[in-house]
Amino acid sequence: MVYCQDEDEFDEAWDRFQTEFPEQEAIRSYLETHYLPCKEQWGGPWVTRYQNFGQRTTSPTESAHRELKSYLVNGKSSLYKLHEVIQEMLNTKEITYKQRIATQKARLRTEFKGPSFGWLGSTNMEVSYKAVDKVNHQKKIAIASQPGGSARYPTGRPLRPCTGRFSRQ
């Protein structure tokens, strides 16, 4: 239900959950009482209305815990094994982080440089590729909506009504 794209899909996922786990009345009741009333805070159809650049968790601890569990073979490891796994996970994260930073810098330098991106100023070197790409996409929509558009976007079609939702969050 967290990753559903629209409310119908969310409702179908909830119905499917209830059908597949009829014997789990206590869990279903707990979810209905504590989580469903605030689904706008965590459900996919609602959280994508807010600019979040793909961030899915509300706490870095949640994502670290999920990742740590993926490194452990079972829940009965020793404290020493846990220490080794944490070190391995942190080393892997550091390598991945440095690779992603290098990739984004190279991509930003080549894709969002030049006279047509002067309006960005130094922003394209200060935020992620994904953020700059979303801002640039919105600019293209705005230019295309103006009468006559531009040489690059000549459609001149009117803007759609604002839904408050970025496309493909």
Short mmCIF file of C-alpha atoms in Angstrom, two decimals:
data_model
loop_
_atom_site.label_atom_id
_atom_site.label_comp_id
_atom_site.label_asym_id
_atom_site.label_seq_id
_atom_site.Cartn_x
_atom_site.Cartn_y
_atom_site.Cartn_z
CA MET A 1 0.00 0.00 0.00
CA VAL A 2 3.00 2.26 0.55
CA TYR A 3 3.98 2.05 -3.12
CA CYS A 4 0.53 2.31 -4.75
CA GLN A 5 0.16 5.01 -7.38
CA ASP A 6 -3.49 5.96 -6.89
CA GLU A 7 -6.29 5.61 -4.36
CA ASP A 8 -8.06 2.79 -6.23
CA GLU A 9 -4.87 0.73 -6.23
CA PHE A 10 -4.46 1.50 -2.51
CA ASP A 11 -8.01 0.31 -1.77
CA GLU A 12 -7.44 -2.85 -3.83
CA ALA A 13 -4.22 -3.56 -1.91
CA TRP A 14 -6.02 -3.15 1.42
CA ASP A 15 -8.83 -5.47 0.27
CA ARG A 16 -6.25 -8.01 -0.93
CA PHE A 17 -4.46 -7.81 2.44
CA GLN A 18 -7.70 -8.51 4.30
CA THR A 19 -8.54 -11.42 1.97
CA GLU A 20 -5.09 -13.02 2.18
CA PHE A 21 -4.80 -12.73 5.98
CA PRO A 22 -8.29 -13.32 7.40
CA GLU A 23 -6.90 -15.07 10.49
CA GLN A 24 -4.83 -12.00 11.47
CA GLU A 25 -7.73 -10.07 13.01
CA ALA A 26 -5.58 -8.39 15.67
CA ILE A 27 -3.13 -7.03 13.09
CA ARG A 28 -5.88 -5.88 10.74
CA SER A 29 -7.70 -4.19 13.61
CA TYR A 30 -4.51 -2.45 14.71
CA LEU A 31 -3.84 -1.19 11.17
CA GLU A 32 -7.43 0.04 10.81
CA THR A 33 -7.26 1.85 14.15
CA HIS A 34 -3.77 3.33 14.02
CA TYR A 35 -2.52 3.48 10.43
CA LEU A 36 -5.46 3.85 8.07
CA PRO A 37 -6.75 7.06 9.71
CA CYS A 38 -3.44 8.75 8.86
CA LYS A 39 -2.82 7.05 5.48
CA GLU A 40 -2.24 10.47 3.87
CA GLN A 41 1.06 10.61 5.77
CA TRP A 42 2.48 7.33 4.43
CA GLY A 43 0.33 5.99 1.56
CA GLY A 44 1.74 6.23 -1.95
CA PRO A 45 -1.22 8.06 -3.54
CA TRP A 46 -0.88 10.88 -1.01
CA VAL A 47 2.84 11.24 -0.31
CA THR A 48 3.59 11.71 -4.01
CA ARG A 49 1.65 14.98 -3.85
CA TYR A 50 4.56 16.44 -1.93
CA GLN A 51 7.92 17.14 -3.45
CA ASN A 52 10.14 14.44 -1.96
CA PHE A 53 12.58 13.56 -4.75
CA GLY A 54 11.94 9.86 -4.27
CA GLN A 55 12.59 9.71 -0.52
CA ARG A 56 10.39 6.90 0.80
CA THR A 57 11.07 6.57 4.52
CA THR A 58 10.34 9.00 7.31
CA SER A 59 13.36 8.00 9.32
CA PRO A 60 16.93 7.17 8.35
CA THR A 61 16.81 4.60 11.14
CA GLU A 62 14.02 2.69 9.38
CA SER A 63 15.95 2.41 6.14
CA ALA A 64 19.21 1.49 7.94
CA HIS A 65 17.40 -1.22 9.91
CA ARG A 66 15.81 -2.64 6.75
CA GLU A 67 19.17 -2.71 4.99
CA LEU A 68 20.96 -4.25 7.98
CA LYS A 69 18.38 -7.04 8.09
CA SER A 70 19.13 -7.79 4.43
CA TYR A 71 22.79 -8.40 5.34
CA LEU A 72 22.05 -10.80 8.20
CA VAL A 73 21.39 -14.41 7.25
CA ASN A 74 19.18 -15.03 10.27
CA GLY A 75 18.17 -13.34 13.51
CA LYS A 76 20.41 -15.52 15.68
CA SER A 77 23.78 -13.99 14.80
CA SER A 78 26.39 -13.20 17.43
CA LEU A 79 27.28 -9.66 18.46
CA TYR A 80 30.62 -10.05 16.68
CA LYS A 81 28.86 -11.13 13.46
CA LEU A 82 26.56 -8.12 13.76
CA HIS A 83 29.62 -5.86 14.09
CA GLU A 84 31.17 -7.39 10.95
CA VAL A 85 27.93 -7.01 9.02
CA ILE A 86 27.57 -3.36 10.05
CA GLN A 87 31.15 -2.66 8.91
CA GLU A 88 30.50 -4.37 5.57
CA MET A 89 27.23 -2.49 5.10
CA LEU A 90 28.86 0.88 5.89
CA ASN A 91 31.76 0.21 3.51
CA THR A 92 29.33 -0.73 0.75
CA LYS A 93 27.22 2.37 1.43
CA GLU A 94 30.28 4.63 1.29
CA ILE A 95 31.42 3.17 -2.03
CA THR A 96 27.91 3.40 -3.50
CA TYR A 97 27.49 6.97 -2.24
CA LYS A 98 30.77 8.13 -3.79
CA GLN A 99 29.90 6.44 -7.10
CA ARG A 100 26.46 8.09 -7.20
CA ILE A 101 27.90 11.52 -6.40
CA ALA A 102 30.46 11.16 -9.20
CA THR A 103 27.78 9.97 -11.63
CA GLN A 104 25.44 12.85 -10.78
CA LYS A 105 28.20 15.45 -11.04
CA ALA A 106 29.23 14.16 -14.46
CA ARG A 107 25.63 13.98 -15.61
CA LEU A 108 24.84 17.50 -14.38
CA ARG A 109 27.97 18.90 -16.01
CA THR A 110 27.03 17.52 -19.40
CA GLU A 111 23.23 17.64 -19.38
CA PHE A 112 22.40 20.93 -17.64
CA LYS A 113 25.20 23.21 -18.83
CA GLY A 114 25.37 25.83 -21.52
CA PRO A 115 23.51 29.00 -22.46
CA SER A 116 20.06 27.40 -22.41
CA PHE A 117 20.49 26.53 -18.73
CA GLY A 118 21.74 29.93 -17.55
CA TRP A 119 18.47 30.38 -15.69
CA LEU A 120 19.62 27.67 -13.25
CA GLY A 121 22.60 29.70 -12.09
CA SER A 122 24.76 27.49 -9.89
CA THR A 123 21.77 25.41 -8.75
CA ASN A 124 22.70 22.55 -11.04
CA MET A 125 25.93 22.11 -9.07
CA GLU A 126 24.27 22.36 -5.64
CA VAL A 127 21.36 19.91 -5.82
CA SER A 128 20.89 16.41 -7.18
CA TYR A 129 20.40 15.51 -10.81
CA LYS A 130 16.86 14.31 -10.07
CA ALA A 131 15.92 17.66 -8.51
CA VAL A 132 17.29 19.69 -11.43
CA ASP A 133 15.61 17.34 -13.92
CA LYS A 134 12.21 17.84 -12.23
CA VAL A 135 12.62 21.63 -12.19
CA ASN A 136 13.65 21.60 -15.86
CA HIS A 137 10.64 19.42 -16.73
CA GLN A 138 8.31 21.96 -15.08
CA LYS A 139 10.00 24.76 -17.05
CA LYS A 140 9.38 22.88 -20.32
CA ILE A 141 5.69 22.54 -19.44
CA ALA A 142 5.45 26.25 -18.63
CA ILE A 143 7.18 27.29 -21.88
CA ALA A 144 4.99 24.98 -23.95
CA SER A 145 1.88 26.57 -22.42
CA GLN A 146 2.73 30.09 -23.58
CA PRO A 147 1.19 31.35 -26.82
CA GLY A 148 3.52 30.29 -29.58
CA GLY A 149 5.69 28.42 -27.13
CA SER A 150 9.27 28.81 -28.25
CA ALA A 151 11.43 27.54 -31.07
CA ARG A 152 12.17 24.49 -29.00
CA TYR A 153 8.63 23.94 -27.62
CA PRO A 154 6.27 25.38 -30.26
CA THR A 155 3.01 23.76 -29.14
CA GLY A 156 1.46 26.67 -27.24
CA ARG A 157 -0.98 24.36 -25.47
CA PRO A 158 -2.56 25.63 -22.24
CA LEU A 159 -1.40 24.32 -18.89
CA ARG A 160 -3.47 21.56 -17.36
CA PRO A 161 -5.18 22.39 -14.06
CA CYS A 162 -2.76 22.10 -11.16
CA THR A 163 -3.17 18.85 -9.25
CA GLY A 164 -0.50 19.68 -6.70
CA ARG A 165 1.32 16.52 -7.73
CA PHE A 166 4.63 16.20 -9.53
CA SER A 167 4.60 13.62 -12.28
CA ARG A 168 6.48 10.37 -11.65
CA GLN A 169 7.62 11.05 -8.09
#
